[in-house]
PDB file of C-alpha atoms in Angstrom:
ATOM      1  CA  MET A   1      -7.239  -1.863  15.602  1.00 57.00           C
ATOM      2  CA  ALA A   2      -4.254  -1.983  18.401  1.00 63.00           C
ATOM      3  CA  ILE A   3      -3.400   0.413  20.817  1.00 64.00           C
ATOM      4  CA  MET A   4       0.234   1.898  20.584  1.00 64.00           C
ATOM      5  CA  TYR A   5       1.003   2.437  24.481  1.00 64.00           C
ATOM      6  CA  TRP A   6      -1.587   0.026  26.235  1.00 67.00           C
ATOM      7  CA  TRP A   7      -0.106  -0.206  29.628  1.00 70.00           C
ATOM      8  CA  LEU A   8      -0.766   3.401  29.936  1.00 67.00           C
ATOM      9  CA  ILE A   9      -5.163   2.517  30.283  1.00 71.00           C
ATOM     10  CA  PRO A  10      -4.490   0.753  33.952  1.00 77.00           C
ATOM     11  CA  ILE A  11      -2.104   3.128  35.054  1.00 77.00           C
ATOM     12  CA  ILE A  12      -4.698   6.313  35.042  1.00 74.00           C
ATOM     13  CA  VAL A  13      -7.363   3.935  36.173  1.00 76.00           C
ATOM     14  CA  VAL A  14      -5.767   2.922  38.924  1.00 80.00           C
ATOM     15  CA  ALA A  15      -4.725   6.426  39.348  1.00 76.00           C
ATOM     16  CA  PHE A  16      -8.265   7.746  39.235  1.00 75.00           C
ATOM     17  CA  ALA A  17      -9.401   4.894  41.387  1.00 79.00           C
ATOM     18  CA  LEU A  18      -6.895   5.918  44.276  1.00 81.00           C
ATOM     19  CA  THR A  19      -7.924   9.572  43.477  1.00 77.00           C
ATOM     20  CA  ALA A  20     -11.167   8.733  44.134  1.00 75.00           C
ATOM     21  CA  TRP A  21     -11.253   6.835  47.173  1.00 79.00           C
ATOM     22  CA  ILE A  22      -8.846   9.417  49.297  1.00 78.00           C
ATOM     23  CA  TYR A  23     -11.838  11.974  47.699  1.00 72.00           C
ATOM     24  CA  VAL A  24     -14.225   9.861  49.347  1.00 73.00           C
ATOM     25  CA  LYS A  25     -12.029   9.068  52.352  1.00 76.00           C
ATOM     26  CA  GLN A  26     -11.570  12.900  52.905  1.00 72.00           C
ATOM     27  CA  SER A  27     -15.121  13.550  52.189  1.00 68.00           C
ATOM     28  CA  ARG A  28     -16.313  11.053  55.457  1.00 70.00           C
ATOM     29  CA  LYS A  29     -13.673  12.755  57.510  1.00 66.00           C
ATOM     30  CA  SER A  30     -15.462  16.073  56.279  1.00 59.00           C
ATOM     31  CA  LYS A  31     -18.884  15.267  57.356  1.00 57.00           C
ATOM     32  CA  ALA A  32     -17.730  13.210  60.830  1.00 56.00           C
ATOM     33  CA  VAL A  33     -16.437  16.338  61.965  1.00 51.00           C
ATOM     34  CA  THR A  34     -19.407  18.505  60.977  1.00 52.00           C
ATOM     35  CA  ARG A  35     -21.811  16.312  62.624  1.00 55.00           C
ATOM     36  CA  SER A  36     -19.419  16.564  65.560  1.00 54.00           C
ATOM     37  CA  VAL A  37     -20.215  20.225  65.767  1.00 51.00           C
ATOM     38  CA  PRO A  38     -23.771  20.790  67.563  1.00 58.00           C
ATOM     39  CA  ILE A  39     -25.901  22.687  65.649  1.00 58.00           C
ATOM     40  CA  ALA A  40     -29.169  24.002  66.846  1.00 56.00           C
ATOM     41  CA  HIS A  41     -32.426  23.380  65.302  1.00 58.00           C
ATOM     42  CA  SER A  42     -30.296  21.168  62.501  1.00 62.00           C
ATOM     43  CA  GLY A  43     -33.214  18.678  62.435  1.00 62.00           C
ATOM     44  CA  ARG A  44     -35.683  20.825  61.616  1.00 66.00           C
ATOM     45  CA  LEU A  45     -34.084  22.880  58.434  1.00 65.00           C
ATOM     46  CA  THR A  46     -33.225  19.516  56.952  1.00 67.00           C
ATOM     47  CA  GLN A  47     -36.912  18.907  57.043  1.00 74.00           C
ATOM     48  CA  LEU A  48     -37.728  22.003  54.985  1.00 76.00           C
ATOM     49  CA  SER A  49     -38.753  21.516  51.401  1.00 79.00           C
ATOM     50  CA  SER A  50     -36.391  23.892  50.490  1.00 80.00           C
ATOM     51  CA  TYR A  51     -33.092  22.914  51.918  1.00 75.00           C
ATOM     52  CA  ARG A  52     -34.512  19.173  50.543  1.00 79.00           C
ATOM     53  CA  ARG A  53     -34.987  20.861  47.074  1.00 84.00           C
ATOM     54  CA  LEU A  54     -31.305  22.231  47.386  1.00 84.00           C
ATOM     55  CA  TYR A  55     -29.743  18.856  48.387  1.00 79.00           C
ATOM     56  CA  VAL A  56     -31.532  16.818  45.296  1.00 83.00           C
ATOM     57  CA  GLN A  57     -29.560  19.597  43.052  1.00 87.00           C
ATOM     58  CA  TYR A  58     -26.605  19.387  44.285  1.00 83.00           C
ATOM     59  CA  ARG A  59     -26.577  15.739  44.096  1.00 82.00           C
ATOM     60  CA  ARG A  60     -27.600  15.954  40.307  1.00 87.00           C
ATOM     61  CA  ILE A  61     -24.748  18.578  39.657  1.00 88.00           C
ATOM     62  CA  VAL A  62     -22.320  16.081  41.426  1.00 81.00           C
ATOM     63  CA  LEU A  63     -23.534  13.347  39.462  1.00 83.00           C
ATOM     64  CA  ALA A  64     -23.295  15.537  36.742  1.00 87.00           C
ATOM     65  CA  ILE A  65     -19.795  15.960  37.377  1.00 85.00           C
ATOM     66  CA  ILE A  66     -18.794  12.772  38.040  1.00 80.00           C
ATOM     67  CA  VAL A  67     -20.365  11.814  34.511  1.00 83.00           C
ATOM     68  CA  ILE A  68     -18.085  14.540  32.665  1.00 87.00           C
ATOM     69  CA  LEU A  69     -15.412  13.491  34.536  1.00 81.00           C
ATOM     70  CA  GLY A  70     -15.763  10.201  33.655  1.00 78.00           C
ATOM     71  CA  ILE A  71     -16.196  10.628  29.674  1.00 84.00           C
ATOM     72  CA  GLY A  72     -13.067  13.121  30.108  1.00 80.00           C
ATOM     73  CA  LEU A  73     -11.099  10.574  31.424  1.00 78.00           C
ATOM     74  CA  VAL A  74     -12.243   7.339  29.248  1.00 78.00           C
ATOM     75  CA  ALA A  75     -11.306   9.813  26.273  1.00 80.00           C
ATOM     76  CA  THR A  76      -8.208  11.182  27.587  1.00 79.00           C
ATOM     77  CA  THR A  77      -7.197   7.651  28.069  1.00 75.00           C
ATOM     78  CA  ILE A  78      -7.650   6.911  24.610  1.00 75.00           C
ATOM     79  CA  LEU A  79      -6.120   9.559  23.112  1.00 76.00           C
ATOM     80  CA  VAL A  80      -3.073   9.081  25.664  1.00 73.00           C
ATOM     81  CA  ALA A  81      -2.705   4.958  24.730  1.00 69.00           C
ATOM     82  CA  ARG A  82      -2.794   6.033  20.966  1.00 70.00           C
ATOM     83  CA  PRO A  83      -4.995   3.728  19.239  1.00 70.00           C
ATOM     84  CA  VAL A  84      -3.703   2.839  15.846  1.00 71.00           C
ATOM     85  CA  SER A  85      -4.765   0.727  12.862  1.00 72.00           C
ATOM     86  CA  GLU A  86      -3.394  -1.019   9.818  1.00 71.00           C
ATOM     87  CA  ASN A  87      -4.294  -1.089   6.683  1.00 73.00           C
ATOM     88  CA  LEU A  88      -2.822  -3.081   4.243  1.00 73.00           C
ATOM     89  CA  VAL A  89      -3.454  -1.524   0.669  1.00 66.00           C
ATOM     90  CA  SER A  90      -1.990  -3.477  -2.396  1.00 62.00           C
ATOM     91  CA  PRO A  91      -2.349  -1.167  -5.660  1.00 58.00           C
ATOM     92  CA  GLN A  92      -2.633  -3.101  -8.766  1.00 58.00           C
ATOM     93  CA  GLN A  93      -0.123  -1.238 -10.935  1.00 55.00           C
ATOM     94  CA  LYS A  94      -1.942  -2.565 -14.832  1.00 55.00           C
ATOM     95  CA  ASN A  95      -1.237   0.490 -16.626  1.00 66.00           C
ATOM     96  CA  ARG A  96       2.034  -0.211 -16.915  1.00 78.00           C
ATOM     97  CA  ASP A  97       3.910   0.580 -20.256  1.00 87.00           C
ATOM     98  CA  ILE A  98       6.506  -2.025 -21.598  1.00 89.00           C
ATOM     99  CA  MET A  99       8.717  -1.012 -24.789  1.00 91.00           C
ATOM    100  CA  LEU A 100      11.121  -3.179 -25.711  1.00 91.00           C
ATOM    101  CA  CYS A 101      13.855  -2.009 -27.800  1.00 93.00           C
ATOM    102  CA  LEU A 102      16.146  -4.725 -29.053  1.00 92.00           C
ATOM    103  CA  ASP A 103      19.655  -3.897 -30.548  1.00 93.00           C
ATOM    104  CA  VAL A 104      19.603  -6.764 -33.623  1.00 91.00           C
ATOM    105  CA  SER A 105      22.812  -6.329 -34.759  1.00 89.00           C
ATOM    106  CA  GLY A 106      24.864  -9.416 -34.955  1.00 87.00           C
ATOM    107  CA  SER A 107      26.586  -9.610 -31.979  1.00 87.00           C
ATOM    108  CA  MET A 108      23.493  -9.281 -30.146  1.00 90.00           C
ATOM    109  CA  TYR A 109      21.844 -12.456 -31.533  1.00 90.00           C
ATOM    110  CA  GLY A 110      22.197 -14.406 -28.505  1.00 90.00           C
ATOM    111  CA  VAL A 111      20.721 -11.981 -26.317  1.00 92.00           C
ATOM    112  CA  ASP A 112      17.937 -10.877 -27.883  1.00 92.00           C
ATOM    113  CA  LYS A 113      17.185 -14.756 -28.226  1.00 91.00           C
ATOM    114  CA  ASP A 114      17.083 -14.826 -24.609  1.00 92.00           C
ATOM    115  CA  ILE A 115      14.760 -11.674 -24.059  1.00 92.00           C
ATOM    116  CA  PHE A 116      12.165 -12.964 -26.842  1.00 92.00           C
ATOM    117  CA  ALA A 117      12.306 -16.406 -24.686  1.00 92.00           C
ATOM    118  CA  THR A 118      11.716 -14.703 -21.357  1.00 92.00           C
ATOM    119  CA  PHE A 119       8.808 -12.373 -22.437  1.00 90.00           C
ATOM    120  CA  ARG A 120       6.952 -14.807 -24.413  1.00 90.00           C
ATOM    121  CA  SER A 121       6.761 -16.805 -20.920  1.00 90.00           C
ATOM    122  CA  LEU A 122       5.752 -13.442 -18.962  1.00 89.00           C
ATOM    123  CA  VAL A 123       3.492 -12.145 -21.767  1.00 89.00           C
ATOM    124  CA  ASP A 124       0.781 -14.820 -20.818  1.00 87.00           C
ATOM    125  CA  ASN A 125       0.890 -13.537 -16.888  1.00 87.00           C
ATOM    126  CA  PHE A 126       0.043  -9.739 -18.154  1.00 86.00           C
ATOM    127  CA  GLN A 127      -3.527  -8.083 -17.387  1.00 84.00           C
ATOM    128  CA  GLY A 128      -3.653  -4.971 -18.497  1.00 82.00           C
ATOM    129  CA  GLN A 129      -0.437  -4.128 -19.561  1.00 86.00           C
ATOM    130  CA  ARG A 130       0.506  -2.238 -22.908  1.00 90.00           C
ATOM    131  CA  ILE A 131       3.720  -3.759 -24.768  1.00 90.00           C
ATOM    132  CA  GLY A 132       5.722  -2.919 -27.740  1.00 93.00           C
ATOM    133  CA  LEU A 133       8.599  -3.645 -29.753  1.00 93.00           C
ATOM    134  CA  THR A 134      10.591  -1.629 -31.747  1.00 94.00           C
ATOM    135  CA  VAL A 135      14.118  -3.653 -33.178  1.00 94.00           C
ATOM    136  CA  PHE A 136      17.086  -1.285 -34.422  1.00 93.00           C
ATOM    137  CA  ASN A 137      20.719  -2.058 -35.899  1.00 90.00           C
ATOM    138  CA  SER A 138      21.749   1.183 -38.744  1.00 88.00           C
ATOM    139  CA  SER A 139      18.028   2.495 -38.349  1.00 91.00           C
ATOM    140  CA  ALA A 140      14.616   1.489 -36.088  1.00 91.00           C
ATOM    141  CA  VAL A 141      11.904  -0.343 -36.861  1.00 92.00           C
ATOM    142  CA  THR A 142       8.699  -0.693 -35.118  1.00 93.00           C
ATOM    143  CA  ILE A 143       7.454  -4.216 -35.191  1.00 93.00           C
ATOM    144  CA  VAL A 144       4.622  -3.924 -32.473  1.00 92.00           C
ATOM    145  CA  PRO A 145       2.932  -0.491 -31.611  1.00 93.00           C
ATOM    146  CA  LEU A 146       2.499   0.085 -27.701  1.00 92.00           C
ATOM    147  CA  THR A 147      -0.430  -2.861 -27.512  1.00 91.00           C
ATOM    148  CA  ASP A 148      -2.238  -4.642 -24.985  1.00 89.00           C
ATOM    149  CA  ASP A 149      -3.550  -7.234 -27.635  1.00 91.00           C
ATOM    150  CA  TYR A 150      -1.662 -10.672 -26.635  1.00 91.00           C
ATOM    151  CA  ASP A 151      -2.418 -12.600 -29.525  1.00 92.00           C
ATOM    152  CA  LEU A 152      -0.183 -10.148 -31.246  1.00 93.00           C
ATOM    153  CA  LEU A 153       2.430 -10.105 -29.094  1.00 92.00           C
ATOM    154  CA  ARG A 154       2.514 -13.876 -28.666  1.00 92.00           C
ATOM    155  CA  SER A 155       2.783 -14.383 -32.480  1.00 93.00           C
ATOM    156  CA  TYR A 156       5.296 -11.762 -32.753  1.00 93.00           C
ATOM    157  CA  LEU A 157       7.526 -12.935 -29.560  1.00 93.00           C
ATOM    158  CA  ASP A 158       7.545 -16.470 -30.989  1.00 93.00           C
ATOM    159  CA  LYS A 159       8.945 -15.575 -34.528  1.00 93.00           C
ATOM    160  CA  GLY A 160      11.440 -13.420 -32.850  1.00 92.00           C
ATOM    161  CA  GLN A 161      12.415 -16.369 -30.372  1.00 92.00           C
ATOM    162  CA  ILE A 162      12.456 -19.315 -33.435  1.00 92.00           C
ATOM    163  CA  GLY A 163      14.324 -16.802 -35.746  1.00 92.00           C
ATOM    164  CA  PHE A 164      16.419 -15.790 -33.602  1.00 92.00           C
ATOM    165  CA  ASN A 165      16.838 -19.230 -32.135  1.00 91.00           C
ATOM    166  CA  TYR A 166      17.566 -20.170 -35.789  1.00 92.00           C
ATOM    167  CA  ILE A 167      20.202 -17.375 -37.103  1.00 91.00           C
ATOM    168  CA  THR A 168      22.215 -18.239 -33.550  1.00 89.00           C
ATOM    169  CA  LYS A 169      22.841 -21.571 -34.644  1.00 88.00           C
ATOM    170  CA  ASN A 170      22.862 -21.365 -38.393  1.00 86.00           C
ATOM    171  CA  GLN A 171      24.411 -17.711 -38.383  1.00 78.00           C
ATOM    172  CA  TYR A 172      27.062 -18.940 -41.450  1.00 74.00           C
ATOM    173  CA  SER A 173      25.115 -21.281 -42.945  1.00 77.00           C
ATOM    174  CA  SER A 174      21.399 -20.424 -43.568  1.00 75.00           C
ATOM    175  CA  ASP A 175      19.148 -21.597 -45.295  1.00 84.00           C
ATOM    176  CA  TYR A 176      16.950 -18.696 -47.231  1.00 84.00           C
ATOM    177  CA  THR A 177      14.122 -21.096 -47.034  1.00 85.00           C
ATOM    178  CA  SER A 178      13.187 -22.310 -43.846  1.00 89.00           C
ATOM    179  CA  ASP A 179      10.568 -21.178 -41.253  1.00 90.00           C
ATOM    180  CA  GLY A 180      13.574 -20.367 -39.341  1.00 90.00           C
ATOM    181  CA  TYR A 181      15.322 -17.641 -41.181  1.00 91.00           C
ATOM    182  CA  LYS A 182      11.868 -16.240 -42.280  1.00 91.00           C
ATOM    183  CA  ASP A 183      10.720 -15.705 -39.073  1.00 91.00           C
ATOM    184  CA  PHE A 184      14.259 -14.124 -38.081  1.00 91.00           C
ATOM    185  CA  ARG A 185      13.884 -11.727 -41.504  1.00 91.00           C
ATOM    186  CA  THR A 186      10.548 -10.744 -40.339  1.00 90.00           C
ATOM    187  CA  MET A 187      12.123  -9.240 -37.282  1.00 90.00           C
ATOM    188  CA  VAL A 188      14.802  -7.328 -38.944  1.00 90.00           C
ATOM    189  CA  ASP A 189      14.174  -5.807 -41.991  1.00 90.00           C
ATOM    190  CA  GLY A 190      14.683  -2.718 -42.439  1.00 88.00           C
ATOM    191  CA  THR A 191      17.072  -2.139 -40.007  1.00 85.00           C
ATOM    192  CA  SER A 192      20.297  -2.281 -42.162  1.00 82.00           C
ATOM    193  CA  ALA A 193      20.520   0.112 -45.359  1.00 64.00           C
ATOM    194  CA  ASN A 194      22.297  -2.323 -46.368  1.00 58.00           C
ATOM    195  CA  SER A 195      23.458  -5.870 -44.935  1.00 49.00           C
ATOM    196  CA  ASP A 196      27.214  -5.135 -45.502  1.00 46.00           C
ATOM    197  CA  ALA A 197      27.482  -1.538 -44.094  1.00 41.00           C
ATOM    198  CA  GLY A 198      24.609  -1.769 -41.370  1.00 42.00           C
ATOM    199  CA  ALA A 199      25.819  -1.151 -38.463  1.00 41.00           C
ATOM    200  CA  SER A 200      24.371  -0.898 -34.879  1.00 43.00           C
ATOM    201  CA  LEU A 201      22.816   2.515 -33.524  1.00 45.00           C
ATOM    202  CA  VAL A 202      24.119   1.716 -30.044  1.00 44.00           C
ATOM    203  CA  GLY A 203      27.246   3.405 -30.343  1.00 40.00           C
ATOM    204  CA  ASP A 204      25.420   6.533 -31.696  1.00 38.00           C
TER     205      ASP A 204
END
């Protein structure tokens, strides 16, 4: 806990002490003046039990007032000084859903390859987030629905990374029997009505 206006505390304490000193000084002067005035039989008066009882009550009342004023002063000083506390909260956001929607038309192969590689490296650090994968060209296909099954995600992200890395390098000389091409076809099958007339949905 910290005090915003800490410098007010010594000021208030000094002001209170000065006020108390002035009060005591004036009280002593008043008593001195009273004692200098001759009063007949004042000694007998102070010896009376009723006088002593009233004097004790008076002292108790004065003491109670001083205690109350002291408590009020402390409370006022604390309120005026405005104590504040700092609490740093770092919320853990584990409920975010990430849906990858990738354009797998020919012009995006290089970009898709980088996206697959990036998310493949990120998925190892995810904790509780759900991830899904949808690819599209002339039509959309959901490869992986939203899930936190990271083993399944790693499997398809690996296929996507390998497949698009292969097709980027061998787009015009593909070996249809190679594992790289098969992984590529796994990711894009069903996204084109036919291989010749297929077009990206981006322009729609």
